Amino acid sequence: MNKLILLRHGQSQWNLENRFTGWKDVPLTEQGKKEAKKAGQELKKMGIHIDVVFSSKLSRSIETAKIAIKRFNSSGMIVNNITRIEALNERDYGDLSGKYKDELIKTYGEKKVLEWRRSFRINPPKGESLEDVLKRIKPFLNRKILPLLKKGKNILLVAHGNA
């Protein structure tokens, strides 16, 4: 049976700093690189052959994919065959991007910040709701991922928590 493996990127610098990241291109921390290596080791333990790799266009996702693949596949053959898809980018947090979550809680209250982060239909200021993210990703899943799965391909998709 074929597999679709979903992998969230490792810890980024702004994850560490408790900041809204969204579409900002923020690198992995050393911890994030370790997490990516561990993910690759787990994939190797599973003994699954991966046919196709997709990531978002953000470096934290691409780097996680490269590190995990190197750990999983010592020959590294598919490292250069990562298809980068903008539709898989993290949720756009708009005006919240780059801001510290704790400071926003002090300004707007915990309830409002939680609403921006977790509500399905409510957009953060000038950003995307989770519903918007789903609408962005769904065509890619239907047009690209499902046909590959139906062809019996094993897919590794490296993206973001909200995507």
Coordinates of N, CA and C in Angstrom, one line a residue:
M1 N 0.8 -1.2 0.0 CA 0.0 0.0 0.0 C 0.9 1.2 0.0
N2 N 0.5 2.2 -0.8 CA 1.3 3.4 -0.9 C 1.0 4.4 0.3
K3 N 1.9 5.3 0.4 CA 1.9 6.2 1.6 C 2.0 7.7 1.3
L4 N 1.3 8.5 2.0 CA 1.5 9.9 2.0 C 2.0 10.3 3.4
I5 N 3.3 10.8 3.5 CA 3.9 11.1 4.7 C 3.9 12.6 4.8
L6 N 3.3 13.2 5.9 CA 3.3 14.6 6.2 C 4.3 14.9 7.2
L7 N 5.2 15.9 7.0 CA 6.2 16.2 7.9 C 6.2 17.7 8.1
R8 N 6.1 18.2 9.3 CA 6.2 19.6 9.6 C 7.7 20.0 9.7
H9 N 8.0 21.2 9.2 CA 9.4 21.6 9.3 C 9.9 21.6 10.8
G10 N 11.2 21.6 11.0 CA 11.8 21.6 12.3 C 11.6 23.1 12.9
Q11 N 12.0 23.2 14.1 CA 11.9 24.5 14.8 C 12.7 25.6 14.0
S12 N 12.0 26.7 13.8 CA 12.6 27.8 13.1 C 13.0 28.8 14.2
Q13 N 13.8 29.8 13.8 CA 14.3 30.8 14.8 C 13.1 31.6 15.4
W14 N 12.1 31.9 14.6 CA 10.9 32.6 15.1 C 10.0 31.7 15.9
N15 N 10.0 30.4 15.7 CA 9.3 29.5 16.6 C 9.9 29.6 18.0
L16 N 11.2 29.6 18.0 CA 12.0 29.6 19.2 C 11.7 30.9 20.0
E17 N 11.6 32.0 19.2 CA 11.3 33.4 19.8 C 9.8 33.6 20.0
N18 N 9.0 32.7 19.7 CA 7.5 32.8 19.9 C 6.9 34.0 19.1
R19 N 7.3 34.0 17.9 CA 6.9 35.1 16.9 C 6.0 34.4 15.9
F20 N 5.1 35.2 15.3 CA 4.3 34.8 14.2 C 5.2 34.8 13.0
T21 N 5.3 33.7 12.2 CA 6.2 33.6 11.1 C 5.5 33.7 9.8
G22 N 4.5 32.9 9.5 CA 3.8 33.0 8.3 C 4.7 32.8 7.0
W23 N 4.6 33.7 6.1 CA 5.4 33.6 4.8 C 6.8 34.2 4.9
K24 N 7.2 34.7 6.1 CA 8.5 35.2 6.3 C 9.5 34.0 6.2
D25 N 10.6 34.2 5.5 CA 11.5 33.1 5.3 C 12.5 33.1 6.4
V26 N 12.3 32.3 7.4 CA 13.1 32.2 8.6 C 13.8 30.9 8.7
P27 N 15.1 30.9 9.0 CA 15.9 29.6 9.0 C 15.6 28.7 10.2
L28 N 16.0 27.5 10.1 CA 15.9 26.5 11.2 C 16.9 26.8 12.2
T29 N 16.6 26.5 13.5 CA 17.5 26.6 14.6 C 18.3 25.2 14.6
E30 N 19.3 25.2 15.4 CA 20.1 23.9 15.5 C 19.1 22.8 16.0
Q31 N 18.2 23.1 16.9 CA 17.2 22.2 17.3 C 16.3 21.7 16.2
G32 N 16.0 22.6 15.3 CA 15.2 22.3 14.1 C 15.9 21.3 13.2
K33 N 17.2 21.5 13.1 CA 18.0 20.6 12.2 C 18.1 19.2 12.9
K34 N 18.2 19.2 14.2 CA 18.2 17.9 14.9 C 16.8 17.2 14.7
E35 N 15.8 18.0 14.8 CA 14.4 17.4 14.6 C 14.3 16.8 13.2
A36 N 14.8 17.5 12.2 CA 14.8 17.0 10.8 C 15.6 15.7 10.6
K37 N 16.7 15.6 11.3 CA 17.5 14.4 11.2 C 16.8 13.3 11.9
K38 N 16.1 13.5 13.0 CA 15.4 12.5 13.7 C 14.2 12.0 12.8
A39 N 13.6 12.9 12.1 CA 12.5 12.5 11.2 C 13.0 11.6 10.1
G40 N 14.2 11.9 9.6 CA 14.8 11.1 8.6 C 15.1 9.7 9.1
Q41 N 15.6 9.7 10.3 CA 15.9 8.4 11.0 C 14.6 7.5 11.1
E42 N 13.6 8.2 11.5 CA 12.3 7.5 11.7 C 11.8 7.0 10.4
L43 N 11.9 7.8 9.3 CA 11.5 7.3 8.0 C 12.3 6.1 7.6
K44 N 13.6 6.1 7.9 CA 14.5 5.0 7.5 C 14.1 3.7 8.3
K45 N 13.7 3.9 9.6 CA 13.2 2.7 10.4 C 12.0 2.1 9.7
M46 N 11.1 3.0 9.2 CA 9.9 2.5 8.6 C 10.1 1.7 7.3
G47 N 11.3 1.9 6.7 CA 11.6 1.1 5.5 C 10.8 1.4 4.3
I48 N 10.3 2.7 4.2 CA 9.5 3.1 3.0 C 10.3 3.7 2.0
H49 N 10.1 3.3 0.7 CA 10.8 3.9 -0.4 C 9.9 5.2 -0.7
I50 N 10.6 6.3 -0.9 CA 9.9 7.5 -1.2 C 10.2 7.8 -2.7
D51 N 9.1 8.1 -3.4 CA 9.1 8.3 -4.9 C 9.2 9.8 -5.2
V52 N 8.4 10.6 -4.4 CA 8.2 12.0 -4.8 C 8.3 12.8 -3.5
V53 N 9.0 14.0 -3.5 CA 9.1 14.9 -2.4 C 8.6 16.3 -2.8
F54 N 7.7 16.8 -2.0 CA 7.2 18.2 -2.1 C 7.5 18.9 -0.9
S55 N 7.8 20.2 -1.0 CA 7.9 21.1 0.1 C 7.3 22.4 -0.3
S56 N 7.1 23.3 0.7 CA 6.7 24.7 0.5 C 7.9 25.4 -0.2
K57 N 7.7 26.6 -0.5 CA 8.8 27.4 -1.0 C 9.6 28.1 0.0
L58 N 9.3 27.9 1.3 CA 10.0 28.5 2.4 C 11.2 27.7 2.8
S59 N 12.3 28.4 3.1 CA 13.6 27.7 3.4 C 13.5 26.7 4.6
R60 N 12.7 27.0 5.6 CA 12.6 26.1 6.7 C 12.0 24.7 6.3
S61 N 11.1 24.7 5.4 CA 10.5 23.5 4.9 C 11.5 22.8 4.0
I62 N 12.1 23.5 3.1 CA 13.1 22.9 2.1 C 14.3 22.3 2.9
E63 N 14.8 23.1 3.8 CA 15.9 22.6 4.6 C 15.6 21.3 5.4
T64 N 14.4 21.3 6.0 CA 13.9 20.1 6.7 C 13.9 18.9 5.8
A65 N 13.3 19.1 4.6 CA 13.2 18.0 3.6 C 14.6 17.5 3.3
K66 N 15.5 18.4 3.0 CA 16.9 18.0 2.6 C 17.6 17.2 3.7
I67 N 17.5 17.7 4.9 CA 18.1 17.0 6.0 C 17.5 15.7 6.3
A68 N 16.2 15.6 6.3 CA 15.5 14.3 6.5 C 15.8 13.3 5.4
I69 N 15.8 13.8 4.2 CA 16.1 12.9 3.1 C 17.6 12.3 3.2
K70 N 18.5 13.2 3.5 CA 19.9 12.8 3.6 C 20.0 11.7 4.7
R71 N 19.3 11.9 5.8 CA 19.4 10.9 6.9 C 18.7 9.6 6.5
F72 N 17.6 9.8 5.8 CA 16.8 8.6 5.3 C 17.5 7.8 4.2
N73 N 18.1 8.6 3.3 CA 18.6 8.0 2.0 C 20.1 8.4 1.9
S74 N 21.0 7.6 2.4 CA 22.4 8.1 2.4 C 23.0 8.4 1.1
S75 N 22.4 7.9 0.0 CA 22.9 8.2 -1.3 C 22.5 9.6 -1.7
G76 N 21.4 10.2 -1.1 CA 21.0 11.5 -1.4 C 20.5 11.8 -2.7
M77 N 20.1 10.7 -3.5 CA 19.7 10.9 -4.9 C 18.5 11.8 -5.0
I78 N 17.5 11.8 -4.1 CA 16.3 12.6 -4.3 C 16.4 14.0 -3.7
V79 N 17.5 14.3 -3.0 CA 17.7 15.6 -2.4 C 17.5 16.7 -3.4
N80 N 18.0 16.6 -4.6 CA 17.8 17.6 -5.6 C 16.5 17.6 -6.3
N81 N 15.7 16.6 -6.0 CA 14.4 16.5 -6.7 C 13.2 16.9 -5.8
I82 N 13.4 17.9 -5.0 CA 12.3 18.4 -4.1 C 11.5 19.4 -5.0
T83 N 10.2 19.1 -5.1 CA 9.4 20.1 -5.9 C 8.8 21.1 -4.9
R84 N 9.1 22.3 -5.1 CA 8.7 23.4 -4.2 C 7.4 24.0 -4.7
I85 N 6.4 24.0 -3.8 CA 5.1 24.4 -4.2 C 4.6 25.6 -3.3
E86 N 4.3 26.7 -3.8 CA 3.9 27.9 -3.0 C 2.6 27.6 -2.3
A87 N 1.7 26.8 -2.9 CA 0.4 26.4 -2.2 C 0.6 25.8 -0.9
L88 N 1.8 25.2 -0.6 CA 2.1 24.5 0.6 C 2.7 25.5 1.7
N89 N 2.9 26.8 1.3 CA 3.5 27.7 2.2 C 2.6 27.8 3.5
E90 N 3.2 28.2 4.6 CA 2.5 28.5 5.8 C 1.4 29.5 5.6
R91 N 0.5 29.5 6.5 CA -0.5 30.5 6.6 C 0.1 31.9 6.6
D92 N -0.5 32.8 5.9 CA 0.0 34.2 5.9 C -0.7 34.9 7.1
Y93 N 0.1 35.3 8.0 CA -0.4 35.9 9.2 C -0.5 37.5 9.0
G94 N -0.2 38.0 7.8 CA -0.5 39.4 7.5 C 0.3 40.3 8.5
D95 N -0.4 41.2 9.1 CA 0.2 42.2 10.0 C 0.8 41.6 11.2
L96 N 0.4 40.4 11.5 CA 1.0 39.7 12.7 C 2.4 39.2 12.5
S97 N 2.7 39.0 11.2 CA 4.0 38.4 10.9 C 5.2 39.1 11.5
G98 N 6.1 38.4 12.2 CA 7.2 39.0 12.8 C 7.0 39.5 14.2
K99 N 5.7 39.6 14.6 CA 5.4 40.1 16.0 C 5.5 39.0 17.0
Y100 N 5.8 39.4 18.2 CA 5.9 38.5 19.3 C 4.5 38.2 19.9
K101 N 4.2 36.9 20.0 CA 2.8 36.5 20.4 C 2.5 37.1 21.8
D102 N 3.5 37.1 22.7 CA 3.2 37.6 24.1 C 2.9 39.0 24.1
E103 N 3.5 39.8 23.2 CA 3.2 41.2 23.2 C 1.8 41.5 22.6
L104 N 1.5 40.7 21.6 CA 0.1 40.8 21.0 C -0.9 40.4 22.0
I105 N -0.7 39.5 22.9 CA -1.6 39.1 23.9 C -1.8 40.2 24.9
K106 N -0.7 40.9 25.3 CA -0.8 42.1 26.2 C -1.6 43.2 25.5
T107 N -1.5 43.4 24.2 CA -2.2 44.5 23.5 C -3.6 44.1 23.2
Y108 N -3.9 42.9 22.7 CA -5.2 42.6 22.2 C -6.0 41.6 23.1
G109 N -5.3 41.0 24.0 CA -5.9 39.9 24.9 C -5.7 38.5 24.3
E110 N -5.6 37.6 25.2 CA -5.4 36.2 24.9 C -6.5 35.6 24.0
K111 N -7.7 36.0 24.3 CA -8.9 35.5 23.5 C -8.8 35.9 22.0
K112 N -8.4 37.2 21.8 CA -8.4 37.7 20.4 C -7.2 37.0 19.6
V113 N -6.0 36.9 20.3 CA -4.9 36.3 19.6 C -5.2 34.8 19.3
L114 N -5.8 34.1 20.3 CA -6.2 32.7 20.0 C -7.2 32.6 18.9
E115 N -8.1 33.6 18.8 CA -9.0 33.6 17.7 C -8.3 33.8 16.4
W116 N -7.4 34.7 16.3 CA -6.6 34.8 15.1 C -5.8 33.6 14.7
R117 N -5.3 32.9 15.7 CA -4.4 31.7 15.5 C -5.2 30.5 15.1
R118 N -6.4 30.3 15.7 CA -7.0 29.0 15.7 C -8.4 29.0 15.0
S119 N -9.1 30.1 14.9 CA -10.4 30.1 14.3 C -10.3 29.7 12.8
F120 N -11.2 29.0 12.4 CA -11.2 28.5 11.0 C -11.5 29.6 10.0
R121 N -12.5 30.5 10.3 CA -12.9 31.5 9.4 C -12.4 32.9 9.6
I122 N -11.9 33.2 10.8 CA -11.5 34.5 11.1 C -10.0 34.8 10.7
N123 N -9.9 35.9 9.9 CA -8.5 36.2 9.4 C -7.8 37.1 10.4
P124 N -6.5 36.9 10.6 CA -5.7 37.9 11.3 C -5.7 39.1 10.4
P125 N -5.3 40.3 11.0 CA -5.3 41.5 10.1 C -4.5 41.4 8.9
K126 N -5.1 41.5 7.7 CA -4.5 41.4 6.4 C -3.8 40.1 6.1
G127 N -4.3 39.0 6.8 CA -3.8 37.7 6.7 C -4.8 36.7 6.2
E128 N -4.4 35.4 6.2 CA -5.3 34.3 5.8 C -6.0 33.6 7.0
S129 N -7.2 33.2 6.8 CA -7.8 32.4 7.8 C -7.4 30.9 7.5
L130 N -7.7 30.0 8.4 CA -7.4 28.6 8.1 C -8.2 28.1 6.9
E131 N -9.4 28.6 6.8 CA -10.3 28.3 5.6 C -9.6 28.7 4.3
D132 N -9.0 29.9 4.3 CA -8.3 30.4 3.1 C -7.1 29.5 2.8
V133 N -6.4 29.0 3.8 CA -5.3 28.1 3.6 C -5.8 26.8 3.0
L134 N -6.9 26.3 3.5 CA -7.5 25.0 2.9 C -7.8 25.2 1.4
K135 N -8.4 26.4 1.1 CA -8.8 26.7 -0.3 C -7.6 26.8 -1.2
R136 N -6.5 27.2 -0.6 CA -5.2 27.4 -1.4 C -4.6 26.0 -1.6
I137 N -4.6 25.1 -0.6 CA -4.0 23.8 -0.7 C -4.8 22.7 -1.4
K138 N -6.1 22.8 -1.3 CA -6.9 21.7 -1.8 C -6.8 21.5 -3.3
P139 N -6.7 22.5 -4.2 CA -6.5 22.2 -5.6 C -5.2 21.4 -5.9
F140 N -4.1 21.8 -5.1 CA -2.9 21.0 -5.3 C -3.0 19.6 -4.9
L141 N -3.7 19.4 -3.8 CA -3.9 18.0 -3.3 C -4.7 17.2 -4.3
N142 N -5.8 17.8 -4.8 CA -6.6 17.1 -5.8 C -6.0 16.9 -7.1
R143 N -5.2 17.8 -7.6 CA -4.6 17.7 -9.0 C -3.3 17.0 -9.0
K144 N -2.5 17.1 -7.9 CA -1.2 16.5 -7.9 C -1.0 15.3 -7.0
I145 N -1.4 15.4 -5.7 CA -1.2 14.4 -4.7 C -2.0 13.2 -5.0
L146 N -3.3 13.4 -5.1 CA -4.3 12.2 -5.3 C -3.9 11.4 -6.5
P147 N -3.6 12.0 -7.7 CA -3.3 11.2 -8.9 C -2.0 10.3 -8.6
L148 N -1.0 10.9 -7.9 CA 0.2 10.2 -7.6 C 0.0 9.0 -6.7
L149 N -0.9 9.2 -5.7 CA -1.2 8.2 -4.8 C -2.0 7.0 -5.5
K150 N -2.9 7.4 -6.4 CA -3.6 6.4 -7.2 C -2.7 5.6 -8.1
K151 N -1.5 6.2 -8.5 CA -0.5 5.5 -9.3 C 0.4 4.6 -8.4
G152 N 0.2 4.6 -7.1 CA 1.0 3.8 -6.2 C 2.3 4.4 -5.8
K153 N 2.4 5.8 -5.9 CA 3.6 6.5 -5.5 C 3.6 6.7 -4.0
N154 N 4.7 6.7 -3.3 CA 4.9 7.1 -1.9 C 5.4 8.5 -2.0
I155 N 4.7 9.4 -1.2 CA 5.0 10.8 -1.2 C 5.4 11.3 0.1
L156 N 6.4 12.2 0.2 CA 6.8 12.9 1.4 C 6.5 14.3 1.1
L157 N 5.7 14.9 2.0 CA 5.2 16.3 1.8 C 5.7 17.0 3.1
V158 N 6.6 18.0 2.9 CA 7.2 18.7 4.0 C 6.7 20.1 4.0
A159 N 6.0 20.5 5.0 CA 5.3 21.8 5.0 C 5.3 22.4 6.4
H160 N 4.1 23.0 6.8 CA 4.0 23.8 8.0 C 2.8 23.3 8.8
G161 N 2.7 23.7 10.0 CA 1.7 23.2 10.9 C 0.3 23.6 10.4
N162 N 0.1 24.8 10.0 CA -1.2 25.2 9.5 C -1.5 24.8 8.1
A163 N -0.5 24.7 7.3 CA -0.7 24.2 5.9 C -0.9 22.7 5.9

